[in-house]
Short mmCIF file of C-alpha atoms in Angstrom, two decimals:
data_model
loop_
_atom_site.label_atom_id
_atom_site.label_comp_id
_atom_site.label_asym_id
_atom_site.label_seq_id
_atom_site.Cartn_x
_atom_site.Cartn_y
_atom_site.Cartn_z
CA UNK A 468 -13.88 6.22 7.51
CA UNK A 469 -11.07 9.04 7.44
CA UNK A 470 -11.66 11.56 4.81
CA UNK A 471 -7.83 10.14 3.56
CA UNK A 472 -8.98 7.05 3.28
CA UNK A 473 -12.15 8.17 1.42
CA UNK A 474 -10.04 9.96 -0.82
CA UNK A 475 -8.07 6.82 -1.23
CA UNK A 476 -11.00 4.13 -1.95
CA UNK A 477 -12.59 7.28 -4.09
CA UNK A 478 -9.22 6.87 -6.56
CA UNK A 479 -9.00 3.28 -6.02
CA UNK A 480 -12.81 2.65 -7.44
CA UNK A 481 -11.77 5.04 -10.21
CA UNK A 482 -8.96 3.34 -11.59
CA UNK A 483 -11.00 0.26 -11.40
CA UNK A 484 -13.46 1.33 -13.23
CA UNK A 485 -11.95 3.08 -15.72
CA UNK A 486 -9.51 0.24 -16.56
CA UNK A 487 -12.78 -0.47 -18.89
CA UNK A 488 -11.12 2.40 -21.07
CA UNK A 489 -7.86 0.81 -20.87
CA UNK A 490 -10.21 -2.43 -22.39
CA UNK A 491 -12.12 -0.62 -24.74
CA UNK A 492 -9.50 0.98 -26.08
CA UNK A 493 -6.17 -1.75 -25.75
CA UNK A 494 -8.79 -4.32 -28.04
CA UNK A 495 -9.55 -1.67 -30.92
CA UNK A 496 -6.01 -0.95 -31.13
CA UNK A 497 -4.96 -4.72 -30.62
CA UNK A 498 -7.35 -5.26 -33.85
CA UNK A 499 -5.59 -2.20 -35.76
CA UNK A 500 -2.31 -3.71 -35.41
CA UNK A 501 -3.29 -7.18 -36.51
CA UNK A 502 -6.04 -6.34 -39.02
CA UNK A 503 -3.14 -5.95 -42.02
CA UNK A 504 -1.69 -9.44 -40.54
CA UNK A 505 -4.99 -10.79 -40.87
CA UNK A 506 -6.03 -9.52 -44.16
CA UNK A 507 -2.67 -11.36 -45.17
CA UNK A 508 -2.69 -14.47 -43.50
CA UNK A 509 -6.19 -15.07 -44.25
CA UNK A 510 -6.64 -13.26 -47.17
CA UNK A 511 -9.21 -11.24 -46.45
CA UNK A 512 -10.96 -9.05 -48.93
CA UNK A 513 -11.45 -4.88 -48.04
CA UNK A 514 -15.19 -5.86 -47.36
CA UNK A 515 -14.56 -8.57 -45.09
CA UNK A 516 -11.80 -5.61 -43.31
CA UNK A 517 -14.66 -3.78 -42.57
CA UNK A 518 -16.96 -6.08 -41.49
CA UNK A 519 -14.33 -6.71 -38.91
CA UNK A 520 -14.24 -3.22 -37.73
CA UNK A 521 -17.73 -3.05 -38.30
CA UNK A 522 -18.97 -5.54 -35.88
CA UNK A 523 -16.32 -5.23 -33.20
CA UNK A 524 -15.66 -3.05 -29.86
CA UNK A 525 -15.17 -0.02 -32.22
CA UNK A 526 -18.22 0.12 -33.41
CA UNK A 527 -21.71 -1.87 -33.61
CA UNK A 528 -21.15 -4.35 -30.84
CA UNK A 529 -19.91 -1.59 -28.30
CA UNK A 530 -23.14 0.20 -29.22
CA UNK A 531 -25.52 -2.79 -29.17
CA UNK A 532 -23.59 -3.59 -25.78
CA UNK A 533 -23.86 0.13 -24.53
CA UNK A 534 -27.38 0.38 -24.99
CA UNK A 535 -28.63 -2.99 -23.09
CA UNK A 536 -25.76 -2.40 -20.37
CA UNK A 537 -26.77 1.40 -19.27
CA UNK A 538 -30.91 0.36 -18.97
CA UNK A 539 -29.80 -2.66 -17.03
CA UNK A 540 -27.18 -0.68 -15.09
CA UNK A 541 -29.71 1.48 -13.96
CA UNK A 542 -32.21 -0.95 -13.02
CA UNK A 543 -29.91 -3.12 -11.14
CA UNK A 544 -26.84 -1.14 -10.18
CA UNK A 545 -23.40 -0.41 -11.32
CA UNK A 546 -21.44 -3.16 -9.45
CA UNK A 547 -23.73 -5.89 -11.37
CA UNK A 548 -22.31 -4.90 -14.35
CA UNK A 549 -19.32 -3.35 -14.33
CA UNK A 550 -18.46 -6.91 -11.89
CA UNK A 551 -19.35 -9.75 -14.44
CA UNK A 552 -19.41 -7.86 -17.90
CA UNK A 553 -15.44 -8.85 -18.20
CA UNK A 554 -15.71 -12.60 -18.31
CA UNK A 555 -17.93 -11.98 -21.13
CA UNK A 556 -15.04 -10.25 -22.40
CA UNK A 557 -12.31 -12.60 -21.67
CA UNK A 558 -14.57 -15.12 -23.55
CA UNK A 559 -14.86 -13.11 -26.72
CA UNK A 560 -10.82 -12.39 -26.41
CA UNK A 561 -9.70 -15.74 -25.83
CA UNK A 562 -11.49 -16.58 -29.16
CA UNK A 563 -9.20 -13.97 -31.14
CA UNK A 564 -6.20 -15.69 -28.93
CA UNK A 565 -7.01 -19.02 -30.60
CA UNK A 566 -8.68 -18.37 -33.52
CA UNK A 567 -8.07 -20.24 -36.71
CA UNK A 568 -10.69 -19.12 -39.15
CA UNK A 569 -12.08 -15.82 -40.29
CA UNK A 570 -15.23 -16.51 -38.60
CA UNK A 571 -14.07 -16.37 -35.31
CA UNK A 572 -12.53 -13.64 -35.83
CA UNK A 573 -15.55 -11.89 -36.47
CA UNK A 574 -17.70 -13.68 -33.42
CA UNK A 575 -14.99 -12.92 -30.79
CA UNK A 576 -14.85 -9.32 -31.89
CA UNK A 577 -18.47 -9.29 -31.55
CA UNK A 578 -18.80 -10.54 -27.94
CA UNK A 579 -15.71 -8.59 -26.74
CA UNK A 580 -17.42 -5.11 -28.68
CA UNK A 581 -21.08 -6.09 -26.27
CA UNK A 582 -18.99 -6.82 -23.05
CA UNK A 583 -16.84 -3.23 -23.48
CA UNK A 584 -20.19 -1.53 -24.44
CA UNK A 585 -22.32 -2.57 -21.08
CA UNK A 586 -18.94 -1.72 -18.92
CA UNK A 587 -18.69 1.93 -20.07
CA UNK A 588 -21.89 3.23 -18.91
CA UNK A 589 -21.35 1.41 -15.90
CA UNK A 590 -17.92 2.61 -15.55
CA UNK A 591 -18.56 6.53 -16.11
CA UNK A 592 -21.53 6.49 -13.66
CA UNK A 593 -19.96 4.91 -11.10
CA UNK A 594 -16.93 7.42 -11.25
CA UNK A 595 -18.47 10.58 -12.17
CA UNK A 596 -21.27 9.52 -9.03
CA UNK A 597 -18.52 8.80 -6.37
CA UNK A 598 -15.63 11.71 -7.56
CA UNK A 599 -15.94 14.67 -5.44
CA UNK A 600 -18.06 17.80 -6.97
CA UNK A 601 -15.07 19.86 -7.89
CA UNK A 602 -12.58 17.13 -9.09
CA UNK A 603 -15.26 15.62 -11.26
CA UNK A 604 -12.92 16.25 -14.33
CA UNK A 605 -9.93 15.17 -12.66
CA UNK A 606 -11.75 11.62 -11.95
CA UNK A 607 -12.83 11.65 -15.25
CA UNK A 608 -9.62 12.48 -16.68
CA UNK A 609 -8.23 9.45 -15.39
CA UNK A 610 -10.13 6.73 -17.08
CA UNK A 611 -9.84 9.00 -20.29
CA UNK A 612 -5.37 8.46 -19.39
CA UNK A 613 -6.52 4.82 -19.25
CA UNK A 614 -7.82 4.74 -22.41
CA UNK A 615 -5.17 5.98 -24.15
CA UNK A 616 -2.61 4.19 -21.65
CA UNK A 617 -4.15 0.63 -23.08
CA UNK A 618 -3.30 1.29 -26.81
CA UNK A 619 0.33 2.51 -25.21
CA UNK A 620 0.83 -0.77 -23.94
CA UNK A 621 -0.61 -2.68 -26.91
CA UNK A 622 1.05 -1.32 -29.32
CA UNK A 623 4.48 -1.35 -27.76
CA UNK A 624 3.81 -5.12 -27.59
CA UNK A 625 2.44 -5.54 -30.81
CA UNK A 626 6.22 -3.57 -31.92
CA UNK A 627 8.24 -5.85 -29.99
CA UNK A 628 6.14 -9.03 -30.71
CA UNK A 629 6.70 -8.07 -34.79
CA UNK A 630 8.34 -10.79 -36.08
CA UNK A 631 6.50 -13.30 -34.65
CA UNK A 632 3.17 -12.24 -37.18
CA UNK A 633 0.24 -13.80 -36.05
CA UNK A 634 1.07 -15.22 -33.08
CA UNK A 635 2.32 -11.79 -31.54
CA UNK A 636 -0.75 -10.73 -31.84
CA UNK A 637 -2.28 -13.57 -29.90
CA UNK A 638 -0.08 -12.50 -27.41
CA UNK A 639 -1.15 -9.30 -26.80
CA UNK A 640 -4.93 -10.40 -27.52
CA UNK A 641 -4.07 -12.96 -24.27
CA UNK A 642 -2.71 -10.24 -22.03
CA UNK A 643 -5.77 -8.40 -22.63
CA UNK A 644 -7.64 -11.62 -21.26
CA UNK A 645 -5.34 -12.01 -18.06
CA UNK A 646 -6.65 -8.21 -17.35
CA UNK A 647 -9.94 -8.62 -17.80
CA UNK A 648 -9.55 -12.15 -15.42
CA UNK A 649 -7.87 -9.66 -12.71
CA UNK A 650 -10.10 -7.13 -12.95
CA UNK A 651 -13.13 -9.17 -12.55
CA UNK A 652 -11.58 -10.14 -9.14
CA UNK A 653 -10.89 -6.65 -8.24
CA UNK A 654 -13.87 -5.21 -8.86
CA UNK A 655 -16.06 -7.93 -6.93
CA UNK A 656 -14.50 -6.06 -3.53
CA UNK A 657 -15.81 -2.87 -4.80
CA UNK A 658 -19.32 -1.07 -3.54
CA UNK A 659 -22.51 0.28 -5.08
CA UNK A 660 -22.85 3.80 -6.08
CA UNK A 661 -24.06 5.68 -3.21
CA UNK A 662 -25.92 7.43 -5.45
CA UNK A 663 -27.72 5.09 -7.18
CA UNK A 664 -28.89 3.36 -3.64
CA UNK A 665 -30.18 6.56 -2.80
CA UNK A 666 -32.22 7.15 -5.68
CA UNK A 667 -33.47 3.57 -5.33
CA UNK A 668 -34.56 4.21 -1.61
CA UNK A 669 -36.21 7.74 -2.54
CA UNK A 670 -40.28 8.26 -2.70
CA UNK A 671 -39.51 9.94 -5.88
CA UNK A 672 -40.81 7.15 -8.90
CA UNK A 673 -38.00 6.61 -11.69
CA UNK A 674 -38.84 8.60 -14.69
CA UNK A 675 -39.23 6.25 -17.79
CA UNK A 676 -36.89 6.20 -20.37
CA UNK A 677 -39.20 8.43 -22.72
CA UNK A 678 -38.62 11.41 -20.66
CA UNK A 679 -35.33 11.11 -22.31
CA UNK A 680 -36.12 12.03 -25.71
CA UNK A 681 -38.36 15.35 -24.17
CA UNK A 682 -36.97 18.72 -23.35
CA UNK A 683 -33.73 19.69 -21.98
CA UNK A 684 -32.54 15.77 -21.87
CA UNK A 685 -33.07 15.21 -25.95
CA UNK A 686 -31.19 18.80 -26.62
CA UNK A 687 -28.71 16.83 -24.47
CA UNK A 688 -28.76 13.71 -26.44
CA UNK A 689 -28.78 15.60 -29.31
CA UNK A 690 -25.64 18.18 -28.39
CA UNK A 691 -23.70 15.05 -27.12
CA UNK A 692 -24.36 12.66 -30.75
CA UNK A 693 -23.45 15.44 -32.64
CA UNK A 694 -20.68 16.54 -31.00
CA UNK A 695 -18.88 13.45 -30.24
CA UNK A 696 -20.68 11.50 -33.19
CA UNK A 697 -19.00 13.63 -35.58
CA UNK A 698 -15.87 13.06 -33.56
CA UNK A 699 -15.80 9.57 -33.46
CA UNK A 700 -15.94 9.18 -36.98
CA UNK A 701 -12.75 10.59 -37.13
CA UNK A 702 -11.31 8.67 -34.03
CA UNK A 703 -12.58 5.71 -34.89
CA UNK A 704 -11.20 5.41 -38.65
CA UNK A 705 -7.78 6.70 -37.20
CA UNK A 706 -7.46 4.07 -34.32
CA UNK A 707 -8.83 1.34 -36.58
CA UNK A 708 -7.31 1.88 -40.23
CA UNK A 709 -4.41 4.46 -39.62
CA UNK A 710 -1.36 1.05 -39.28
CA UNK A 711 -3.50 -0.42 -42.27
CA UNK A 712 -3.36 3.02 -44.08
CA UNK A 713 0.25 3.45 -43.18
CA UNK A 714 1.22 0.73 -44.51
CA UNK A 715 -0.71 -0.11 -47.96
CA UNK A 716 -0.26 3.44 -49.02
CA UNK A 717 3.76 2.43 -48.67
CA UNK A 718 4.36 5.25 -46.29
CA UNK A 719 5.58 2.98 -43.27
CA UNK A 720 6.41 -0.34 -42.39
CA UNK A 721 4.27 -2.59 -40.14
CA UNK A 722 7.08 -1.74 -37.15
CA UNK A 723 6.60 1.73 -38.47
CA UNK A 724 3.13 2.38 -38.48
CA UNK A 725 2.66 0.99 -35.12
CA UNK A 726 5.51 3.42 -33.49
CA UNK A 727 3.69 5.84 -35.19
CA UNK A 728 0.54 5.26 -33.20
CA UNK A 729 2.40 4.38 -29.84
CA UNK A 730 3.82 7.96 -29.85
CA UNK A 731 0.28 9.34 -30.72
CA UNK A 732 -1.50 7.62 -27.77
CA UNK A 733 1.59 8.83 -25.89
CA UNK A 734 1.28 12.15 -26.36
CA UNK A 735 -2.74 12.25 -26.42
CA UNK A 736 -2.09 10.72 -21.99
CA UNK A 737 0.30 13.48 -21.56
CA UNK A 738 -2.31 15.62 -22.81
CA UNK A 739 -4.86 14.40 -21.01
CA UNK A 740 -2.74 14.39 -17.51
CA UNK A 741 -1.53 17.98 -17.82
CA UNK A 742 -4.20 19.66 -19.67
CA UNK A 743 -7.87 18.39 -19.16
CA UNK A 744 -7.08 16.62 -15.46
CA UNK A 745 -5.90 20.36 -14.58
CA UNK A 746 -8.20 22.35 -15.99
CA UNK A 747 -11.53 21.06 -17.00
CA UNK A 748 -12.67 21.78 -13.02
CA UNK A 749 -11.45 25.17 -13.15
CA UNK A 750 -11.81 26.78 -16.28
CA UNK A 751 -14.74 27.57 -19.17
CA UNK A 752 -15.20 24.16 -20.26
CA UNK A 753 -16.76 25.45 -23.60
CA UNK A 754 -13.51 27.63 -23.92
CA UNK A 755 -11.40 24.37 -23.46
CA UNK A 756 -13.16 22.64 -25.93
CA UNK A 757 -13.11 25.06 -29.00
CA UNK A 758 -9.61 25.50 -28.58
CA UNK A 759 -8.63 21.27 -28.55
CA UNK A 760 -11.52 21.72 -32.00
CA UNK A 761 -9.28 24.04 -33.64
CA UNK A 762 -5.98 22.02 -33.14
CA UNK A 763 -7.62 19.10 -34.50
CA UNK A 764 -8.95 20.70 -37.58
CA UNK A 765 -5.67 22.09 -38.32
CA UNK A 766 -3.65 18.71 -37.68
CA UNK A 767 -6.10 16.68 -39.85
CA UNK A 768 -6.45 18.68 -42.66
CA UNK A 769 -1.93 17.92 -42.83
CA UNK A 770 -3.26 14.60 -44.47
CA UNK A 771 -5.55 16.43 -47.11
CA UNK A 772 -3.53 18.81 -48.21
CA UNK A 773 0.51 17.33 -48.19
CA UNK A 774 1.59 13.90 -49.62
CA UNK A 775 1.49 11.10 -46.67
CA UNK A 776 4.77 10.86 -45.64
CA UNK A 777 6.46 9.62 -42.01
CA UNK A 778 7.61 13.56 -41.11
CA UNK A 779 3.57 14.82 -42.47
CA UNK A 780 2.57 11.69 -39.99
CA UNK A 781 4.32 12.43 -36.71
CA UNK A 782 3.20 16.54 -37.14
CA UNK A 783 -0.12 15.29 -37.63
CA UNK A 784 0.07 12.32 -34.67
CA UNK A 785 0.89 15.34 -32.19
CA UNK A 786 -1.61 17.97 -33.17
CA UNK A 787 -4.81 16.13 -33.50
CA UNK A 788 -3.88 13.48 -29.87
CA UNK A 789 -2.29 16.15 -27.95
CA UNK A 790 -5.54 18.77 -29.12
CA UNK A 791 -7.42 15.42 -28.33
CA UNK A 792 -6.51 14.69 -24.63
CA UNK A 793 -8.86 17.71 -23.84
CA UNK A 794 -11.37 17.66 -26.23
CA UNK A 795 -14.59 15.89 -27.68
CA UNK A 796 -13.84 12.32 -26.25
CA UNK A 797 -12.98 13.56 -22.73
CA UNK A 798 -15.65 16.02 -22.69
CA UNK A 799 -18.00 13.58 -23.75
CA UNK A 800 -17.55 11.30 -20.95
CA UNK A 801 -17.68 13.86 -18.41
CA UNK A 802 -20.98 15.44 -20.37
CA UNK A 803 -22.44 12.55 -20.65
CA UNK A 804 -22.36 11.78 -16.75
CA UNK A 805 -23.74 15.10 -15.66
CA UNK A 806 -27.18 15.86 -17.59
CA UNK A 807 -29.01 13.08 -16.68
CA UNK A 808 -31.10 12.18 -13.31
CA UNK A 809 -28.94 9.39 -11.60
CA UNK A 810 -31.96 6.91 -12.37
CA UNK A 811 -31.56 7.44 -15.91
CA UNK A 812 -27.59 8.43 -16.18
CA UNK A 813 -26.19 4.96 -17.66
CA UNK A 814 -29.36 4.65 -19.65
CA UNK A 815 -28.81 7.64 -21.43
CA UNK A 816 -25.07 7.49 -22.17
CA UNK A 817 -25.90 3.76 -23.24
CA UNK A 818 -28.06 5.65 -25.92
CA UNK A 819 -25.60 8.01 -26.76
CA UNK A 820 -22.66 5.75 -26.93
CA UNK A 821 -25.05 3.40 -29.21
CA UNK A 822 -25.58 6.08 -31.35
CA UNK A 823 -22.12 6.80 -31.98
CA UNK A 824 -20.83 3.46 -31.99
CA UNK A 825 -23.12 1.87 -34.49
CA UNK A 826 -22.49 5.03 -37.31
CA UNK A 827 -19.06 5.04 -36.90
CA UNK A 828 -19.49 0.51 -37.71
CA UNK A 829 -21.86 1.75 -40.96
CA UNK A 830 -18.68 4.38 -41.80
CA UNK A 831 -16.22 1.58 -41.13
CA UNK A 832 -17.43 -1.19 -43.49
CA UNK A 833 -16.96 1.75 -46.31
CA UNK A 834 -13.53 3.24 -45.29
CA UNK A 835 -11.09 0.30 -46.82
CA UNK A 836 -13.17 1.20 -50.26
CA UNK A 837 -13.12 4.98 -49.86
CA UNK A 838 -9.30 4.56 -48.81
CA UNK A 839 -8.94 2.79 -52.59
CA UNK A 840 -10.17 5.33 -54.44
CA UNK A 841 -8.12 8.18 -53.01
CA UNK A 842 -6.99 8.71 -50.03
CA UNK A 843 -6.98 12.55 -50.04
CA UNK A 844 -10.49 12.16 -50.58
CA UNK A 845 -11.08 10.41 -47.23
CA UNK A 846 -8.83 12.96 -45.43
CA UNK A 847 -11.40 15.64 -46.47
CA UNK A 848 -14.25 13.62 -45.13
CA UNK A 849 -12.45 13.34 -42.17
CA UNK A 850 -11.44 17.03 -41.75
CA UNK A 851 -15.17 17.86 -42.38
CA UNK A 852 -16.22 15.77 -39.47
CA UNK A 853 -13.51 17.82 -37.00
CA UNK A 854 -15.07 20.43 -38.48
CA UNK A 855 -18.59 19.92 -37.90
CA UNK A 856 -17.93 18.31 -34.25
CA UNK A 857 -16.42 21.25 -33.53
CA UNK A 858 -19.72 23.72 -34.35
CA UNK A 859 -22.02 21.45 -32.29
CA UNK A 860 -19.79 21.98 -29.13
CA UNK A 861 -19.17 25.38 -29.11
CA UNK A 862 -22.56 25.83 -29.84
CA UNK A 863 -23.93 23.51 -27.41
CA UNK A 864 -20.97 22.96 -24.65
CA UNK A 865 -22.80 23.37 -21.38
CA UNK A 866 -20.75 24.69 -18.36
CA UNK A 867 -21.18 22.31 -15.13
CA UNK A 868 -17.04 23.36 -13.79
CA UNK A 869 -18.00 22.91 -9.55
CA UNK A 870 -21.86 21.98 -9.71
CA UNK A 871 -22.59 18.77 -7.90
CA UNK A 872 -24.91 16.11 -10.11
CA UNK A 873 -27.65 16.73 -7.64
CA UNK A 874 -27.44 20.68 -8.78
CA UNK A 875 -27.03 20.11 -12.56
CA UNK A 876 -30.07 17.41 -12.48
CA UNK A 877 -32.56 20.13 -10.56
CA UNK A 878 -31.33 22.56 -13.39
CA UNK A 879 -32.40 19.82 -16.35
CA UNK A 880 -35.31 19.08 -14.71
CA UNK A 881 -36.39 22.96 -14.07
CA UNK A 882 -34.82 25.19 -16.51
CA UNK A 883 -36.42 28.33 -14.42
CA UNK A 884 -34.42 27.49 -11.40
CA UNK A 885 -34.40 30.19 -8.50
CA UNK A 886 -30.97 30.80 -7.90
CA UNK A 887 -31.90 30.63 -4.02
CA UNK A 888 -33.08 27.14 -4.43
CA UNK A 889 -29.89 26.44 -6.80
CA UNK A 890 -27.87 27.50 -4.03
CA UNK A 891 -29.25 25.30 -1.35
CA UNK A 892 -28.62 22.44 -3.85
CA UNK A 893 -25.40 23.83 -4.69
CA UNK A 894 -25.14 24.06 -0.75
CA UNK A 895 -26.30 20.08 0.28
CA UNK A 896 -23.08 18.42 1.78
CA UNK A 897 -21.66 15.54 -0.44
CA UNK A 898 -18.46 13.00 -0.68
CA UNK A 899 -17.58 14.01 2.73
CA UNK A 900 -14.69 11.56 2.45
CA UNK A 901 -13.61 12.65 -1.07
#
């Protein structure tokens, strides 16, 4: 194979893979933009709001799903996964297309939030294993453009489809199945990780899971939960609730509220495109980080301290997704696929992305109610967690810019490193064809 036509299959598997962002990210927001047409149409009580959000791909499924997916991703491969997880999917979806009770919304949510959760482990291995050593960002940085690309494309459907209620949301919950249908095809002509064969053909036995929660992989675990844990909360209440916020606190209309957060994604892909993709290889990642932190903070804490209004809204919408695009989410998935052994890599961000998921589905069930009794005071909560997601990853933010995975796994496994040995490592050709 020519090293140009490495480079293209290298992009190609990328995309494919991290169209699982696009997923994730198109059926939260497909939710948000329904959930207020639901709650009318159905008449659905706050708690029964957040029992939505709670069990769906925002939250508790996603998790559950991450956590099963990454062990068995490791055990039997990417490609197994990532190649049959979306017709699970399209299963769950095509029961919001045609549902006609509350209960189904609820189930299909469920099943679509475990099918997402196994494909992102599967997804950010695969990519972070096959992108070449010093582009590692800029792979990553593409399914992170995906994932704000999907709620793009949702929501500018969900705008046009307006006046049709209910049904144009089935609509855009049925494009969202055609994907998943088309990707599943796609996908099938795609390899195995190259690095994960290797590891399977080594002499070297695959650590259990246990060695996880030990040493320099917990402080991992533990730098990652915090840091996009924190974050999440945030994220997750915003993509979710801000449309339903919007628009019971009588500061938009439906059409409104979901311009509103068409713009945001917008701006949060630009930001991912011309900021992280161009920088996170080159530059002090930690450096990076802190400075997307401190946009955020300031951009949230708009909402707490100024009435809600459309003009408070869009400043607000541009600070915290275009300090976003390079910070705590992006970081996390490149993080997250770098300080673990391969044999344990999808297992690990499966535990990490369960972490997150299922707190922010615990915070979710309680938001509509905290939202009732004040919505300044949720804007503080929400600042606070910026805040405190911020502290973990300047504190923690590890610096990997140009290491390959084989490099940065010697390091976690031998903190005392010789720098001659970390050299040869360093040194160890790789992605010829990337």
């Amino acid at each position: 194979m020519t090293q140009t036509a490495g480079q293209e299959e290298n992009w190609r598997n990328t995309i494919l893979a991290g169209l699982a962002n696009y997923i994730d990210a198109g059926s939260i927001v497909a939710g948000s933009a329904a959930l207020a047409l639901w709650q009318e149409s159905y008449h659905l009580s706050n708690d029964f709001v957040g029992l939505i959000a709670a069990f769906g791909p925002n939250a508790i499924g996603a998790g559950v799903g991450a956590l099963i997916g990454g062990w068995l991703c490791d055990k039997l491969g990417r490609k197994k996964i990532y190649q049959w997880d979306m017709l699970i999917y399209a299963l769950g979806m095509s029961m919001l297309v045609f549902a006609v009770a509350p209960w189904m919304i609820v189930v299909g949510f469920l099943i679509v939030g475990l099918a997402v959760g196994a494909d992102i482990p599967a997804s950010w291995s695969l990519i972070a294993e096959q992108a070449p050593d010093d582009k590692r960002g800029k792979h990553s940085g593409v399914a992170q453009a995906l994932w704000y690309l999907g709620p793009v494309v949702v929501l500018l459907m969900s705008l046009a489809l307006t006046s049709l209620g209910v049904l144009g949301a089935r609509i855009v919950f049925a494009h969202l199945v055609v994907i998943a249908l088309g990707l599943t095809l796609l996908r099938s002509k795609m390899k195995e990780s190259e690095r994960w064969e290797e590891a399977q053909k080594s002499d070297v036995k695959r650590p259990p899971v246990s060695s996880l929660f030990k040493g320099k992989y917990l402080t991992s675990i533990l730098g990652l939960v915090g840091m996009y844990g924190f974050w999440n909360l945030w994220a997750g209440t915003n993509g979710f609730f801000f449309p339903y916020i919007l628009r019971t606190m009588g500061a938009a209309t439906q059409a409104q509220s979901v311009a509103i957060q068409a713009v945001s994604f917008f701006v949060a892909m630009i930001s991912v495109t011309f900021v992280f993709m161009r920088l996170s290889d080159k530059v002090n990642q930690r450096t990076l980080f802190i400075i997307s932190a401190v946009i955020q903070v300031a951009g949230m804490m708009l909402l707490a301290v100024f009435p809600l209004t459309i003009p408070v809204a869009l400043l607000y919408v541009f600070l915290l997704q275009f300090g976003g695009g390079f910070g705590a989410q992006s970081f996390f998935q490149l993080w997250s696929s770098e300080m673990f052994p391969t044999m344990l890599r999808s297992t690990a961000q499966g535990v990490c992305f369960a972490i997150v998921r299922i707190s922010l589905g615990v915070f979710s069930f309680f938001v509509p109610m905290l939202n009732a009794t004040g919505f300044t005071n949720l804007a503080w909560i929400l600042t606070g967690f910026l805040v405190i997601s911020g502290i973990i990853g300047a504190l923690w933010a590890p610096r990997n810019e140009g290491k390959s995975l084989e490099q940065l796994e010697a390091e976690q496994a031998d903190p005392g490193l010789s720098p001659q040995k970390e050299a040869q490592i360093a040194c160890t050709p790789r992605n010829a064809n990337a």
